[in-house]
Structures are given as C-alpha cells and as structure tokens.
Tab-separated table of C-alpha atoms and ligand atoms in Angstrom:
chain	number	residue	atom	x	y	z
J	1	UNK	CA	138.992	229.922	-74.834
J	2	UNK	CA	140.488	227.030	-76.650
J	3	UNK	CA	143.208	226.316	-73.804
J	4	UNK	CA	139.957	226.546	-71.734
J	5	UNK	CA	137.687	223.582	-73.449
J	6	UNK	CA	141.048	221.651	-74.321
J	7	UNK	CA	141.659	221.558	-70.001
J	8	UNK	CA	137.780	220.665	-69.744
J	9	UNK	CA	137.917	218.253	-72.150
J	10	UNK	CA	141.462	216.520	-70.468
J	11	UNK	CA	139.567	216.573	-66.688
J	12	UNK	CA	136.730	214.956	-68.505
J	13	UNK	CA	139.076	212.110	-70.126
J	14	UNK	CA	140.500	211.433	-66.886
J	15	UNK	CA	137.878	211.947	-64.462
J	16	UNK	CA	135.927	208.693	-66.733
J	17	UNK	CA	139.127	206.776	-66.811
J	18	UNK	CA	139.921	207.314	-63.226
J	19	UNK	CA	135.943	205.984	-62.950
J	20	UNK	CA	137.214	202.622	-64.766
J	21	UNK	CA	139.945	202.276	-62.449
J	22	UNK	CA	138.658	201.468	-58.721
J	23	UNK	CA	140.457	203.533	-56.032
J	24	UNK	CA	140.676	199.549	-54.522
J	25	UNK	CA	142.211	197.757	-57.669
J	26	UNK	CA	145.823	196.512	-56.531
J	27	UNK	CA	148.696	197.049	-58.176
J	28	UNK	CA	151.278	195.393	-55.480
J	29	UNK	CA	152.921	192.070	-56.342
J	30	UNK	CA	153.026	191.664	-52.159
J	31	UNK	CA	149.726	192.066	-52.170
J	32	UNK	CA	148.225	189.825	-54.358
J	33	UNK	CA	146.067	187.121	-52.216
J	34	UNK	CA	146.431	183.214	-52.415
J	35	UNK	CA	144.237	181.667	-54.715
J	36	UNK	CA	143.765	178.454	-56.015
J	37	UNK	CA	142.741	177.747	-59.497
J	38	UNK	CA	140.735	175.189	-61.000
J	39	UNK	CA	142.894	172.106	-62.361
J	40	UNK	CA	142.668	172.418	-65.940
J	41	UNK	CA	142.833	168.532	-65.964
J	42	UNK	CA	139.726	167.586	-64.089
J	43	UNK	CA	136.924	167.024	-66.057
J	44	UNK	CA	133.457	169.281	-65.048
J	45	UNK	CA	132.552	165.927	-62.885
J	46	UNK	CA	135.818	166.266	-61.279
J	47	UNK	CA	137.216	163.000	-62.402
J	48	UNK	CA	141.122	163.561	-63.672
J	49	UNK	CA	142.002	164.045	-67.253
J	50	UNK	CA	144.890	161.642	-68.530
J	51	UNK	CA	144.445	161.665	-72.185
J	52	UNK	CA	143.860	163.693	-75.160
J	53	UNK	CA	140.892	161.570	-75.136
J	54	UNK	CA	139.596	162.430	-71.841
J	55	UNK	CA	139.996	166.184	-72.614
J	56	UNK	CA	138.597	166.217	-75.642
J	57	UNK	CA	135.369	164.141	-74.137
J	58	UNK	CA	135.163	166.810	-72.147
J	59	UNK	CA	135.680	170.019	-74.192
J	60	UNK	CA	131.889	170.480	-74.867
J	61	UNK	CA	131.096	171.042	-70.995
J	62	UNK	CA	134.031	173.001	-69.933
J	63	UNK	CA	132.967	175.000	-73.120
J	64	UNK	CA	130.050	175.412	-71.804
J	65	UNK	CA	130.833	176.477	-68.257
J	66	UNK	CA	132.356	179.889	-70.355
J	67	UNK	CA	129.179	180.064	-72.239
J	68	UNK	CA	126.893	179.968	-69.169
J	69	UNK	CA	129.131	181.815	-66.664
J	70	UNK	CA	130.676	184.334	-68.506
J	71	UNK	CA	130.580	185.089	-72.170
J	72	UNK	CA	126.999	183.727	-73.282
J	73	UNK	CA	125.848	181.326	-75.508
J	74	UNK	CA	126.855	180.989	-79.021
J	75	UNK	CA	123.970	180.665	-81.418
J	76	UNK	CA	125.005	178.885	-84.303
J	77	UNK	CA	121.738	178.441	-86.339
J	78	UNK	CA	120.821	181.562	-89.000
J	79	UNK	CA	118.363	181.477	-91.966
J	80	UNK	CA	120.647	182.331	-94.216
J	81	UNK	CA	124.175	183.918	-95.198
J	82	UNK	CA	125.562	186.110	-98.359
J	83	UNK	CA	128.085	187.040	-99.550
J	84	UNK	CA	128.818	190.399	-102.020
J	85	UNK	CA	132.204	191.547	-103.189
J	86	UNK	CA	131.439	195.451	-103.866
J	87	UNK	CA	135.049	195.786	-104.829
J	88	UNK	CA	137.964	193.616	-106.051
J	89	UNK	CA	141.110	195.991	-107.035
J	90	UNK	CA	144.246	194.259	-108.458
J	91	UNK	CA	146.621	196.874	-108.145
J	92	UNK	CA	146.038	198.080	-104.204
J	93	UNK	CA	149.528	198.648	-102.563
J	94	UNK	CA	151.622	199.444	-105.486
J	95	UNK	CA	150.292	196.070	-107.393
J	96	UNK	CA	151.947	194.012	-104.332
J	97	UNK	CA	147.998	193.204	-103.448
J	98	UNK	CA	144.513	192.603	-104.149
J	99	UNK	CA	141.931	194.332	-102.355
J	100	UNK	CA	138.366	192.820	-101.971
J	101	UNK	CA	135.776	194.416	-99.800
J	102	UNK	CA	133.367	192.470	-99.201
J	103	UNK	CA	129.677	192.672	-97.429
J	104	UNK	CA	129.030	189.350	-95.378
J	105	UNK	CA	125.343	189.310	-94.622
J	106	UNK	CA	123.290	187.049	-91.729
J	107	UNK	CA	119.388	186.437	-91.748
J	108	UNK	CA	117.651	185.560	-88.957
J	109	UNK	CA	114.029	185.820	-87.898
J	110	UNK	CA	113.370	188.464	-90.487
J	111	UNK	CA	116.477	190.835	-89.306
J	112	UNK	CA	119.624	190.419	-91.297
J	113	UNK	CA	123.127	192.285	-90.118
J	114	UNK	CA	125.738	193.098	-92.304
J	115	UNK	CA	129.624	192.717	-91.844
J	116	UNK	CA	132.066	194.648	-93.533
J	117	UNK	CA	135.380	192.894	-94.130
J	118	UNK	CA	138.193	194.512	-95.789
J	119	UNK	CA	140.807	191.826	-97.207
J	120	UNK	CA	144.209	192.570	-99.147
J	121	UNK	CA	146.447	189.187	-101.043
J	122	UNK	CA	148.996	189.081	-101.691
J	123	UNK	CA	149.367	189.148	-105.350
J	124	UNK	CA	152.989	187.113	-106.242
J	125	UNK	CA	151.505	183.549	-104.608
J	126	UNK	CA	150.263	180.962	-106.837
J	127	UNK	CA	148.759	179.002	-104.070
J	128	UNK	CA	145.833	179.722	-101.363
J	129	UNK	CA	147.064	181.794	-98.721
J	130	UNK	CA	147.193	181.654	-95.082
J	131	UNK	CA	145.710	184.777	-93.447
J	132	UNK	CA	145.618	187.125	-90.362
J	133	UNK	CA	141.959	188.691	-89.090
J	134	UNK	CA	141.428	191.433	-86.947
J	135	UNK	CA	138.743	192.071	-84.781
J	136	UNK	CA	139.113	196.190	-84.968
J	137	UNK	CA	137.818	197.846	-81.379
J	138	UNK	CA	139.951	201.420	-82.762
J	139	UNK	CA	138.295	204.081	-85.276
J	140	UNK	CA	137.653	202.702	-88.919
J	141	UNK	CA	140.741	204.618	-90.002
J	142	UNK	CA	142.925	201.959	-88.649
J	143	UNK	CA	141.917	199.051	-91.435
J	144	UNK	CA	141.650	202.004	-94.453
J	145	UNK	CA	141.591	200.155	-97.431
J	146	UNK	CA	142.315	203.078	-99.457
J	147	UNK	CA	145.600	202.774	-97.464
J	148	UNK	CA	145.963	206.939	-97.198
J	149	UNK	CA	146.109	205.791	-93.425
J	150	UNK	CA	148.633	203.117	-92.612
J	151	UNK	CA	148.452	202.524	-89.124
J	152	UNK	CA	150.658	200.182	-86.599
J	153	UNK	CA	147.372	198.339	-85.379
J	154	UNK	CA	146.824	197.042	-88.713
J	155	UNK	CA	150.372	197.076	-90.497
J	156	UNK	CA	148.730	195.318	-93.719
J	157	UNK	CA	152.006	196.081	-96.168
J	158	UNK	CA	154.374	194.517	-93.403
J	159	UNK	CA	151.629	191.452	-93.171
J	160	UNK	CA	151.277	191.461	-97.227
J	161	UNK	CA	155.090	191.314	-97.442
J	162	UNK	CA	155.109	188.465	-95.087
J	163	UNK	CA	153.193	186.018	-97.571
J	164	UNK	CA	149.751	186.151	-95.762
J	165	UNK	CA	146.551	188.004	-96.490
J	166	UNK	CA	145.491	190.561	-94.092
J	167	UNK	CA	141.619	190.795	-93.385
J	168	UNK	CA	139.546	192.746	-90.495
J	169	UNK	CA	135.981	193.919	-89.871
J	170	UNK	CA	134.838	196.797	-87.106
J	171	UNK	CA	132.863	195.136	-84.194
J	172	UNK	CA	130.409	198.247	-84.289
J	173	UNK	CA	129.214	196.319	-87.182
J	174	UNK	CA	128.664	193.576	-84.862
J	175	UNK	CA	127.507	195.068	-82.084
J	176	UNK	CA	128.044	198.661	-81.291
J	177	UNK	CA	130.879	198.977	-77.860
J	178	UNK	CA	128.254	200.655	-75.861
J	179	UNK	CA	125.802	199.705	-73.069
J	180	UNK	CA	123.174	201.382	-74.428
J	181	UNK	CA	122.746	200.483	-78.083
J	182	UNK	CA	124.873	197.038	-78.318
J	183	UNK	CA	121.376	195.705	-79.234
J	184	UNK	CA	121.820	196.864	-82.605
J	185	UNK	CA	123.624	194.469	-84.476
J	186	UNK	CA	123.992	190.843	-83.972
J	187	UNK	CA	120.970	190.098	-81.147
J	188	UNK	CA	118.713	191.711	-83.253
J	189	UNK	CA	119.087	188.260	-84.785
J	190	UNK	CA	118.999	186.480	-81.645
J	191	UNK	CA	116.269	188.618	-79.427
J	192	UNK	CA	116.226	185.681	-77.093
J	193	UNK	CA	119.584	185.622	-76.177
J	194	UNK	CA	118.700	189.376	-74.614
J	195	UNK	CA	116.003	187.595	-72.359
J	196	UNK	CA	118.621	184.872	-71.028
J	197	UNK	CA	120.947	185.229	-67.892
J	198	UNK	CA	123.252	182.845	-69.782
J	199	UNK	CA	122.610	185.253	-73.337
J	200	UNK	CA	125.476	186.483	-75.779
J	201	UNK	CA	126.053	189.807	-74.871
J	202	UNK	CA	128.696	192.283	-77.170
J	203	UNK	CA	131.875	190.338	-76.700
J	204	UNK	CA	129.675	187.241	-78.008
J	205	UNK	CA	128.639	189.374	-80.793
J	206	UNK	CA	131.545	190.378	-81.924
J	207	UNK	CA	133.346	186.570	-81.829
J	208	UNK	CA	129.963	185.280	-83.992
J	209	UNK	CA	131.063	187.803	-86.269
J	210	UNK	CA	134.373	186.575	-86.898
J	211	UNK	CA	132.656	182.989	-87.390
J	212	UNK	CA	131.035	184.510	-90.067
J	213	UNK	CA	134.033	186.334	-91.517
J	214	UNK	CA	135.321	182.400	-91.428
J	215	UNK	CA	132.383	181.470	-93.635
J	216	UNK	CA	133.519	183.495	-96.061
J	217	UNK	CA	137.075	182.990	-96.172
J	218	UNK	CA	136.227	179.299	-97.101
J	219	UNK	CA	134.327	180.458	-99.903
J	220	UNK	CA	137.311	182.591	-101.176
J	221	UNK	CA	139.950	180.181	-102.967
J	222	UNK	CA	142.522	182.843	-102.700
J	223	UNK	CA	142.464	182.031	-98.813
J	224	UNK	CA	144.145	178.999	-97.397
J	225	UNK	CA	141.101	178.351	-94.614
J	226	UNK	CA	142.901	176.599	-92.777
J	227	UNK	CA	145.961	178.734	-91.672
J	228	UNK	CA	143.653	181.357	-90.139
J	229	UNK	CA	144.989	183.382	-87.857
J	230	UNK	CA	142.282	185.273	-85.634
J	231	UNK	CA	143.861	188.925	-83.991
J	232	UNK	CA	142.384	191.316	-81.228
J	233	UNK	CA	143.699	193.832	-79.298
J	234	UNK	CA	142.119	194.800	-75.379
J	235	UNK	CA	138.398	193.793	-75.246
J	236	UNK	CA	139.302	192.605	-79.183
J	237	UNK	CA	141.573	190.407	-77.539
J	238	UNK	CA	139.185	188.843	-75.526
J	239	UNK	CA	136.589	188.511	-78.023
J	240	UNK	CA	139.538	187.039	-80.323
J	241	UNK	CA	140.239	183.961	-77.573
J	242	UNK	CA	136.433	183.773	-77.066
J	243	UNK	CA	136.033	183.426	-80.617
J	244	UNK	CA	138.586	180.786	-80.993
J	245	UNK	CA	137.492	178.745	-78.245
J	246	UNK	CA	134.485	178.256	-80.061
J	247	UNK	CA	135.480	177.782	-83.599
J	248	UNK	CA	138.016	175.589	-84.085
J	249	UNK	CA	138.362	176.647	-88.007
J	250	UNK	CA	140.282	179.003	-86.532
J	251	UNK	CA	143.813	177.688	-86.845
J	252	UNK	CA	146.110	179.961	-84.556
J	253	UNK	CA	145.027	183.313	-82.022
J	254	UNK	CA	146.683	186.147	-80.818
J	255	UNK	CA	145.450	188.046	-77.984
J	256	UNK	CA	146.603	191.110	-77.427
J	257	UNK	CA	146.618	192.997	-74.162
J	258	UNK	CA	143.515	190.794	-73.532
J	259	UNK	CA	143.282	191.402	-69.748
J	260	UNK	CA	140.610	190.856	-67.580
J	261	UNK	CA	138.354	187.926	-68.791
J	262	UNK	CA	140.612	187.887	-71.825
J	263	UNK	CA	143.738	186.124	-71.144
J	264	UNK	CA	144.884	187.074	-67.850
J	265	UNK	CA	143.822	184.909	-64.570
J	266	UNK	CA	140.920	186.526	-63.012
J	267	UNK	CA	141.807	185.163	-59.464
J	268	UNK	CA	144.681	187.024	-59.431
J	269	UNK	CA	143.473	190.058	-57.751
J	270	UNK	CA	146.050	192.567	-59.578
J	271	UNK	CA	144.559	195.434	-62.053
J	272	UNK	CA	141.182	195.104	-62.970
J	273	UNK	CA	138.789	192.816	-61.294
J	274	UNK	CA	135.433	191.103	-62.490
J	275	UNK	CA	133.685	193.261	-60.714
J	276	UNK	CA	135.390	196.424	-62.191
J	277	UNK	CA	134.993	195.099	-66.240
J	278	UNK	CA	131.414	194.310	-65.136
J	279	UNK	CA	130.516	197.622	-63.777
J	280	UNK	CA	132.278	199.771	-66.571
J	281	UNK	CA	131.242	197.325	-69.579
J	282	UNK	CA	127.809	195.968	-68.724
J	283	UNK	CA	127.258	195.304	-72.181
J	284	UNK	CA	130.249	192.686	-72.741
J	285	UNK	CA	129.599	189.702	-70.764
J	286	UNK	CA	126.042	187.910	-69.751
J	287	UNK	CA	123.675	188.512	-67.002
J	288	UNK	CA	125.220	185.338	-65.196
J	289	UNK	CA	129.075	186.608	-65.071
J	290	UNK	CA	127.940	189.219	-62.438
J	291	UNK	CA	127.404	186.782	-60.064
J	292	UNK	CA	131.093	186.540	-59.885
J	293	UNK	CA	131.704	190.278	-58.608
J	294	UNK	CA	133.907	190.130	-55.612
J	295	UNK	CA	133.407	186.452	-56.260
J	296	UNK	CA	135.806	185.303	-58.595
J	297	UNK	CA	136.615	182.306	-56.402
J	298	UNK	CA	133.524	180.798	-57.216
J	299	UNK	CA	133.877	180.816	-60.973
J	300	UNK	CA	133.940	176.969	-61.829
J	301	UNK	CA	136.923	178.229	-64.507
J	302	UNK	CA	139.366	180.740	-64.808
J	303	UNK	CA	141.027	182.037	-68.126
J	304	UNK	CA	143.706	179.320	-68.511
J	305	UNK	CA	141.007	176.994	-69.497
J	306	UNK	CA	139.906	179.275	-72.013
J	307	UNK	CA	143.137	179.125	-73.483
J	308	UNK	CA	143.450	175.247	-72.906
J	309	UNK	CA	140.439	174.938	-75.336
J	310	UNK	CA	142.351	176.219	-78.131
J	311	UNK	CA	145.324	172.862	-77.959
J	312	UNK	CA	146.580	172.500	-79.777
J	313	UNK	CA	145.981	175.181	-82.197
J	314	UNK	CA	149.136	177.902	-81.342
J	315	UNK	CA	148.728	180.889	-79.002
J	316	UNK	CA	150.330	184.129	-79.414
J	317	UNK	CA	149.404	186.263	-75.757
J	318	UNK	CA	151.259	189.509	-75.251
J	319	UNK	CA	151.342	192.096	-72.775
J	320	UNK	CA	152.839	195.483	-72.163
J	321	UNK	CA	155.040	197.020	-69.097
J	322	UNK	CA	153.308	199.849	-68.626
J	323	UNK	CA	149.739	198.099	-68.577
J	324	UNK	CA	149.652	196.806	-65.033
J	325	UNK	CA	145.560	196.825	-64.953
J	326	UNK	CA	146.212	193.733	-67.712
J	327	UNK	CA	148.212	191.904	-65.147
J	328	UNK	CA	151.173	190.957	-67.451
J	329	UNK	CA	152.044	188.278	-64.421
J	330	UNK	CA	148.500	186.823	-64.481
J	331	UNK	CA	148.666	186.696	-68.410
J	332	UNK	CA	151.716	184.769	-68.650
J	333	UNK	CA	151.129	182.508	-65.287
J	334	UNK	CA	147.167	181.626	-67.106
J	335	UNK	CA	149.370	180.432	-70.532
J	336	UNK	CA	151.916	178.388	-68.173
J	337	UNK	CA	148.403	176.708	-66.334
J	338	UNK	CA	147.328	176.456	-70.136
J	339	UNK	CA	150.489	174.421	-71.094
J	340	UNK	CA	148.984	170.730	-69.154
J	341	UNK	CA	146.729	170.320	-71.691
J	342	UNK	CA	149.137	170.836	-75.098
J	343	UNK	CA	151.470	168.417	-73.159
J	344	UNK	CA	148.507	166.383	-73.325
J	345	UNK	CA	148.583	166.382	-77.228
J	346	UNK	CA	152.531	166.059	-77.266
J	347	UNK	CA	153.442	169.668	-77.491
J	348	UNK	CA	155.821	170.886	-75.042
J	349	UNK	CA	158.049	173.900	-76.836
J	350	UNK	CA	157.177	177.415	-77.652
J	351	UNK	CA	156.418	177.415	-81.013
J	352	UNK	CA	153.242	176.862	-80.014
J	353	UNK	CA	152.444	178.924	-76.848
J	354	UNK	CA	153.817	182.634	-77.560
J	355	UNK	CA	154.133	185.541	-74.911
J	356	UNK	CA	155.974	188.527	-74.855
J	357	UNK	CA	155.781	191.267	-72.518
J	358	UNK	CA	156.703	194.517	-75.095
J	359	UNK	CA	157.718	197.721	-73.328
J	360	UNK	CA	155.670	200.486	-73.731
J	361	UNK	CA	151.857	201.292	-73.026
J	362	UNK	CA	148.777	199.574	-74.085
J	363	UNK	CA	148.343	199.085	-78.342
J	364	UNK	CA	148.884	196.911	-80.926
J	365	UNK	CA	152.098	197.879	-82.574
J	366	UNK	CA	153.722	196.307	-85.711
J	367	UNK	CA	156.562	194.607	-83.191
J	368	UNK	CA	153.596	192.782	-81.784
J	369	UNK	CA	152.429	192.149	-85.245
J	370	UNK	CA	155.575	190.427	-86.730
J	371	UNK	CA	155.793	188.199	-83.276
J	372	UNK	CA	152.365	186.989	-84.625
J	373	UNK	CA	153.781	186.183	-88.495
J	374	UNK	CA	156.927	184.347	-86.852
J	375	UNK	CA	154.731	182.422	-85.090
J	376	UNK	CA	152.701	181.649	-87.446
J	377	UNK	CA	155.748	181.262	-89.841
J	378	UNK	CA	157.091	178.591	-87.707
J	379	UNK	CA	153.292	176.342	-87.513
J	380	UNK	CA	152.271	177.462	-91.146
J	381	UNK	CA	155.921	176.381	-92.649
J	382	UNK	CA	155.454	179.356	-94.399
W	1	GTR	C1	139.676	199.068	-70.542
W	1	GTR	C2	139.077	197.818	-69.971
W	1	GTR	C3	139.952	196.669	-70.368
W	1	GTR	C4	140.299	196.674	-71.847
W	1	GTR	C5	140.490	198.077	-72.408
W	1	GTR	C6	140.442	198.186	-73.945
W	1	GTR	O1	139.101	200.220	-70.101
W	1	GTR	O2	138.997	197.945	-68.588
W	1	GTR	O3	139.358	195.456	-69.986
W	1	GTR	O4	139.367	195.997	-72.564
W	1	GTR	O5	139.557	198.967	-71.933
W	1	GTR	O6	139.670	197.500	-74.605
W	1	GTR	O7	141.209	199.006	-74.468
C-alpha cells in the first residue's frame, strides 16, 4: 500500500513537472534561432548612449519599459511602516552571533502586511556590518533561526564567520507563490495594481518586500546599509535582480539560477520560454508581459538591460550544468551584453560582474554562497 501511494505520488510529481516543461522547449545549441537584441546603449528614443551621463538620463524610462512590460509597477507610497524586534538573543550560534527577529510592518489603505525577517551579527565586530539578504522561495526550515536546521541555501554560520550579517524573509509573507491566493499579501495594499495590465504581480511583491526589509536595516546600527547584498535563488533570483533594479540601496546582487525573465536572455529560445513561465506562473509577472508569448522579439528589452541597471553596483549570476531550462549560455551571454554599460562607468574587470556555472542540479549551495562573500569581499574591502 505504501509502495503503492509513494509510485502515485512520484507519477504525480512528474506528470506536473513534465506540464512545466513544453514538449517544444529546445534544448539544442544548433538549434537556437538568430536573434537580435536590443542595444543596451540606445536610449528608449533610440538616440546612442556615450556617457555615464546619457545612461543615467535615461535609467528612469528603460526602468520603466520592465515595469510596464514585464514585472509591474513598483508602488512606493505606504501610510506607514513599523518596526518590532520580538526577539534579540546574544548568544545564538555558540555566542559567535546575535539573533534579532524582527516583524517589519506596511500600512496602506487600511490593510497592513507583515514581514518576518530573521537576522544573525556577527558578534566580534566593533563596527556596522555589511550584510547578505535572502529572498527564501524553499520551506521556512531553510532560514531556522533556532538553527536545529542548518541548511546549504542559507549557510548563516559560514556567512557569520565571513564578517557579514546574514538576514532573509519568506516571500509567502509577501505574497503567497500561487496563482490563486498571491492576492494575499502585498496588493492587498495596492488593490489597484490588481486592476492594471501594467500592475505588480507576485515577483513585484516579493522585491517591495525586500525594499522594506532595506528600511529596516537602515534603522539597525548594527548593519552597515550600505554594503547590502540582496540573494535569490530560481524565481528568488529573479525577484532579487528585479528588486535591485529598482532600489539602488541595494549595494551588490546575486542571482541565482535566475532563468527565464531572471537573468538569462529571453530571445534565446533555449529552456524555458516567456510563454512557458507565463502559462505555469500566471501569478509572477503583469497582465502586459503576456503579450510577449511566442513574441519575445517584440519586447522593447531583454534581461541584459535589467542587469545594466544595476552599474555599477557588482553582480554575482550563477548557473548550474545540469539546469539547461535556465539557459546557462543565455545567462552568461545577457551579463557579457550587460558589461557596455559598467565600461561606461570605468569598470572593465570581474570583480564586479561574477558568473560561475557550478556542476550539479538546480539549488543554492554553500559553494555558490562563498562565491557571493568573495565577491563581496573584494568590493566591500572586507
Ligand atoms: C521553475 C520555473 C523557473 C524557476 C524555477 C524555480 O519551474 O520554470 O522559472 O523559477 O521553477 O523557482 O525553482
């Protein structure tokens, strides 16, 4: 009997990820189709971008163009924003840390939502320090702060031991990762944004969220604001560029396994397409984005222009061998069609724009993890 429902339950599991996964998506370098993308230095009135002047006169549209196209708008006004530390422990990993959980709450229009951040320091620095936030898409268990469960997506000891703080919040606080109830969070704040073809949709959500994380780390003096690092793995990987691209607080990203719409190309036609994300994940992008199904040509951006709008903040994108349907060749060929712009601001090495393809499947593992830290080790002069 239990063979029996363990057999069910595997044909379930890979009947609905065989659903994700188009019998059409392409997985053939030979068969990938010319494409040409948009020059990330023409302005949105095509004229040519020469300076770090002209690009940064133009930031606010191209910004845009991702706002109205693909991830939503933004909303950056609220009624009002609190903050409550329900716990402070000196003494969390072995006295190495201090622990603070704290409840970040929004008000808006009568609705407030509340964010749960979980945040060790490191305990032997006399000085603010610089810190790492996830954006957690896995089970709760992964950012215990009870630390019973240490878990390679969130490796907080080996980030403690590095010098930084380690920080993270759930996006089901957010918005909950589901097309039915992703209402219930965030855009109960923002009602009208459900009523707009350009509106914030989950991904949205869950970047606004890490704004607000922001607002409190620059209330906390134990946190050097500006050294902080923003971290997502998969669709936490988009929403971890997305969020980035928006707030420029945020000092460094890393994007994990981002993907499709995260930071992979998405005229490339190699793993999954626009059309495929839009169909499985409804709730992630707006109303406008599914224009763009079987359509990506006409996208007035693609995702190297996403991660141009972070120069010249530093970059860490990876990848993984055995996760083809994140097109680890359009991920690395988006940062190289990135790199125009940080020449732009004088920045031409790789201490600034990281990649690594890391063998194995699709996760966040404590290799990629201390790729982040050297990274940020080597912009921080930690
Ligand atoms: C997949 C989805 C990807 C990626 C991934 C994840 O099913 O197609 O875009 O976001 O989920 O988040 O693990």
């Amino acid at each position: 009997m239990k063979g029996f429902v363990l057999l069910t339950a595997m044909l379930l599991f890979m009947i609905v990820v065989h659903a994700q996964r188009p019998a059409d998506a392409n997985f053939d370098e030979a068969k990938v189709k010319p494409y040409v993308l948009p020059d990330v230095l023409r302005t949105t009135k095509h004229t040519k971008i020469r300076s770090k002047a002209d690009w940064e006169n133009n930031r606010p549209q191209m910004l845009r163009l991702f706002e109205d196209h693909i991830y939503g708008q933004m909303p950056r006004q609220f009624d009002d924003i609190k903050f409550s530390v329900l716990k402070e422990d000196k003494s969390a990993m072995q006295g190495r840390a201090t622990l603070k959980q704290v409840v970040v709450e929004v008000f808006n229009h009568q609705q407030s939502v509340k964010l749960n951040l979980v945040l060790f320091i490191p305990n032997n620095s006399k000085q603010a320090v610089p810190a790492f936030l996830l954006i957690n898409n896995r089970g709760k268990e992964n950012t215990d702060p009870t630390r019973k469960v240490k878990s390679g997506f969130w490796p907080a000891e080996l980030v403690i031991d590095s010098g930084y703080a380690v920080a993270a919040f759930h996006v089901s606080d957010a918005a909950p990762d589901n097309q039915e109830t992703f209402m219930n969070g965030v855009l109960r704040l923002y009602p009208e944004q459900l009523e707009a073809a350009n509106g914030m949709r989950a991904i949205g959500a869950w970047a606004w969220a890490a704004s607000r994380i922001m607002d409190y780390l620059e209330t906390d003096r134990d946190i050097d604001a500006k050294r902080v690092t923003v971290v997502g793995h998969s669709r936490g990987g988009k929403a971890s560029l997305w969020a980035a691209a928006q707030d420029q607080r945020f000092a460094m990203c890393a994007s994990n396994c981002s993907g499709n719409t995260g930071a992979a190309l998405s005229r490339r036609n190699f793993g999954e397409s626009v059309k495929a994300i839009n169909t499985s994940f409804p709730h992630w992008f707006s109303t406008n984005y599914k224009k763009y199904n079987d359509r990506e040509a006409e996208l007035p951006v693609d995702q190297h222009m996403l991660i141009a709008l972070l120069a010249p903040r530093p970059i860490y994108v990876t990848n993984s061998t055995e996760d083809l349907w994140a097109d680890p060749t359009g991920t690395l060929l988006a940062l190289k069609h990135a790199a125009p712009v940080y020449e732009l601001y004088g920045i031409k090495d790789d201490a600034h724009l990281g990649y690594h393809n890391r063998k194995g499947i699709h996760d966040l593992t404590p290799y990629d993890w201390s790729n982040f830290i050297r990274l940020a080790n080597l912009n921080f002069k930690h």
